[in-house]
Amino acid sequence: VKGLGWGAGAYQAEIARDYLQSLLKEIESSPFKGQKVFSLLGGAGDWSLVPPDFFKQLIRVLSKKFRFISKSEFTLEVSPSDLSLKKIRLFRQLGVNRVSLNLFRFNFPGLKETVSNLKKVGIRNLNFDLYFGQPGQTLSSWKKDLPRIVSLKPTHLSLYTNGSAS
């Protein structure tokens, strides 16, 4: 299910809700109460699809359970196509200070606008997950996309193969 790393397909809110409730229970039952947190990663999917109320609840549960150091890194993996300025502002208010943009499918003007919006609200630590060997992708399109992506000056690039290239 797109959104939480369960493979490609339509986002299914009911399955996601059940998963997220299980995640909260798991955090609450963790034996590591009071441990310092230096880094928190919400990865493996598109977390911008998760309802805002869940994020508020997640932060409350985490803050009760763990001690976040003042410079903790809080990263969310999201798709630039699903990331509105309103969501970016909410994430920033909740402490997100690093974003990993999943560029499995993207359009450059939309990506450029997303990066601009992230920087506008103070999120400048950006990772781009790039995929090569996708169906229909050519070496010439990769050579065209790569310099444009790099021109947006991400802090970090992660490169992945689709695995289905011939």
Short mmCIF file of C-alpha atoms in Angstrom, two decimals:
data_model
loop_
_atom_site.label_atom_id
_atom_site.label_comp_id
_atom_site.label_asym_id
_atom_site.label_seq_id
_atom_site.Cartn_x
_atom_site.Cartn_y
_atom_site.Cartn_z
CA VAL A 1 0.00 0.00 0.00
CA LYS A 2 1.53 3.28 -1.06
CA GLY A 3 2.29 5.36 1.97
CA LEU A 4 3.77 2.93 4.42
CA GLY A 5 6.20 0.86 2.41
CA TRP A 6 3.93 -2.08 1.59
CA GLY A 7 4.59 -2.02 -2.14
CA ALA A 8 2.98 -0.22 -5.01
CA GLY A 9 -0.74 0.26 -5.12
CA ALA A 10 -3.53 2.43 -3.87
CA TYR A 11 -3.36 3.89 -0.38
CA GLN A 12 -5.83 2.07 1.87
CA ALA A 13 -6.75 4.27 4.83
CA GLU A 14 -8.25 1.46 6.92
CA ILE A 15 -5.15 -0.72 6.68
CA ALA A 16 -2.92 2.28 7.36
CA ARG A 17 -5.01 3.28 10.39
CA ASP A 18 -4.74 -0.23 11.87
CA TYR A 19 -1.00 -0.25 11.26
CA LEU A 20 -0.56 3.17 12.85
CA GLN A 21 -2.59 2.18 15.93
CA SER A 22 -0.38 -0.90 16.29
CA LEU A 23 2.68 1.32 15.98
CA LEU A 24 1.47 3.52 18.85
CA LYS A 25 0.83 0.46 21.05
CA GLU A 26 4.28 -0.88 20.26
CA ILE A 27 5.91 2.42 21.24
CA GLU A 28 3.91 2.60 24.46
CA SER A 29 4.93 -0.95 25.43
CA SER A 30 8.61 -0.38 24.68
CA PRO A 31 10.94 -1.23 27.58
CA PHE A 32 13.25 1.63 26.60
CA LYS A 33 11.44 4.37 28.54
CA GLY A 34 13.55 7.45 29.13
CA GLN A 35 16.20 6.64 26.53
CA LYS A 36 17.77 9.54 24.65
CA VAL A 37 16.73 9.92 21.02
CA PHE A 38 19.23 11.39 18.59
CA SER A 39 17.48 10.49 15.36
CA LEU A 40 13.96 9.47 14.36
CA LEU A 41 13.12 8.23 10.86
CA GLY A 42 9.64 7.75 9.45
CA GLY A 43 10.69 5.93 6.32
CA ALA A 44 9.58 3.26 3.87
CA GLY A 45 6.80 5.08 2.13
CA ASP A 46 4.89 8.31 1.83
CA TRP A 47 4.18 9.65 5.28
CA SER A 48 2.45 12.73 3.86
CA LEU A 49 -0.59 10.47 3.36
CA VAL A 50 -0.89 9.88 7.11
CA PRO A 51 -3.61 11.99 8.78
CA PRO A 52 -2.26 15.03 10.70
CA ASP A 53 -3.99 13.97 13.92
CA PHE A 54 -1.94 10.80 13.94
CA PHE A 55 1.29 12.78 13.79
CA LYS A 56 0.23 14.87 16.76
CA GLN A 57 -0.62 11.71 18.67
CA LEU A 58 2.65 10.07 17.63
CA ILE A 59 4.72 13.02 18.89
CA ARG A 60 2.83 12.98 22.22
CA VAL A 61 3.44 9.25 22.70
CA LEU A 62 7.11 9.49 21.72
CA SER A 63 7.69 12.54 23.94
CA LYS A 64 6.20 10.75 26.95
CA LYS A 65 8.28 7.64 26.34
CA PHE A 66 11.67 9.02 25.27
CA ARG A 67 13.97 11.99 25.84
CA PHE A 68 14.71 13.85 22.64
CA ILE A 69 17.99 15.73 22.66
CA SER A 70 17.74 19.37 21.57
CA LYS A 71 19.28 18.67 18.17
CA SER A 72 17.47 15.41 17.38
CA GLU A 73 17.10 14.71 13.69
CA PHE A 74 13.48 13.91 12.74
CA THR A 75 13.17 12.65 9.16
CA LEU A 76 10.07 11.78 7.18
CA GLU A 77 10.06 10.04 3.82
CA VAL A 78 7.45 11.53 1.51
CA SER A 79 6.52 11.80 -2.14
CA PRO A 80 6.89 15.34 -3.51
CA SER A 81 3.60 14.97 -5.39
CA ASP A 82 1.68 14.45 -2.12
CA LEU A 83 3.38 17.19 -0.10
CA SER A 84 1.37 20.41 0.19
CA LEU A 85 2.69 23.57 1.84
CA LYS A 86 0.11 23.05 4.60
CA LYS A 87 1.52 19.58 5.35
CA ILE A 88 5.08 20.88 5.25
CA ARG A 89 4.19 23.54 7.84
CA LEU A 90 2.52 20.94 10.06
CA PHE A 91 5.54 18.65 9.87
CA ARG A 92 7.86 21.52 10.74
CA GLN A 93 5.68 22.52 13.72
CA LEU A 94 5.87 18.92 14.96
CA GLY A 95 9.67 18.95 14.81
CA VAL A 96 10.48 17.46 11.40
CA ASN A 97 13.83 18.94 10.36
CA ARG A 98 14.85 16.56 7.57
CA VAL A 99 12.83 15.27 4.62
CA SER A 100 13.61 12.35 2.35
CA LEU A 101 11.88 12.82 -0.98
CA ASN A 102 10.99 9.59 -2.74
CA LEU A 103 11.60 10.29 -6.43
CA PHE A 104 10.37 6.99 -7.84
CA ARG A 105 7.99 9.04 -9.98
CA PHE A 106 8.20 12.82 -10.14
CA ASN A 107 7.97 15.82 -12.39
CA PHE A 108 10.77 18.34 -12.16
CA PRO A 109 8.66 21.55 -11.85
CA GLY A 110 6.67 19.96 -9.01
CA LEU A 111 9.87 18.77 -7.31
CA LYS A 112 11.39 22.23 -7.63
CA GLU A 113 8.30 23.80 -6.01
CA THR A 114 8.32 21.22 -3.18
CA VAL A 115 11.99 21.90 -2.46
CA SER A 116 11.30 25.65 -2.45
CA ASN A 117 8.39 25.18 0.00
CA LEU A 118 10.49 22.98 2.29
CA LYS A 119 13.23 25.58 2.42
CA LYS A 120 10.67 28.35 2.91
CA VAL A 121 9.53 26.79 6.21
CA GLY A 122 13.09 26.06 7.34
CA ILE A 123 13.62 22.44 6.28
CA ARG A 124 16.90 22.52 4.40
CA ASN A 125 18.24 19.07 5.21
CA LEU A 126 16.96 17.12 2.20
CA ASN A 127 17.58 13.61 0.94
CA PHE A 128 16.50 12.52 -2.52
CA ASP A 129 15.83 8.83 -3.15
CA LEU A 130 16.57 8.32 -6.85
CA TYR A 131 15.69 5.19 -8.83
CA PHE A 132 17.37 3.97 -11.97
CA GLY A 133 16.50 1.07 -14.23
CA GLN A 134 12.78 1.79 -14.10
CA PRO A 135 10.55 0.43 -16.86
CA GLY A 136 10.68 2.84 -19.79
CA GLN A 137 13.59 4.82 -18.35
CA THR A 138 16.46 5.36 -20.77
CA LEU A 139 20.07 6.30 -20.22
CA SER A 140 19.42 9.57 -22.01
CA SER A 141 16.48 10.44 -19.69
CA TRP A 142 18.63 9.56 -16.65
CA LYS A 143 21.43 11.83 -17.96
CA LYS A 144 18.87 14.62 -18.43
CA ASP A 145 17.22 14.21 -15.00
CA LEU A 146 20.32 13.82 -12.86
CA PRO A 147 21.87 17.29 -13.34
CA ARG A 148 18.47 18.97 -12.81
CA ILE A 149 17.95 17.03 -9.58
CA VAL A 150 21.46 17.82 -8.35
CA SER A 151 20.87 21.53 -9.15
CA LEU A 152 18.31 21.56 -6.30
CA LYS A 153 21.24 20.96 -3.92
CA PRO A 154 19.99 18.10 -1.77
CA THR A 155 22.06 17.38 1.34
CA HIS A 156 22.16 13.69 0.44
CA LEU A 157 21.36 11.44 -2.53
CA SER A 158 20.37 7.78 -2.23
CA LEU A 159 20.42 5.73 -5.42
CA TYR A 160 18.38 2.58 -5.90
CA THR A 161 17.87 0.22 -8.77
CA ASN A 162 14.37 -0.77 -9.66
CA GLY A 163 15.54 -4.32 -10.05
CA SER A 164 13.42 -4.92 -13.14
CA ALA A 165 15.81 -3.40 -15.68
CA SER A 166 16.77 -5.64 -18.55
#
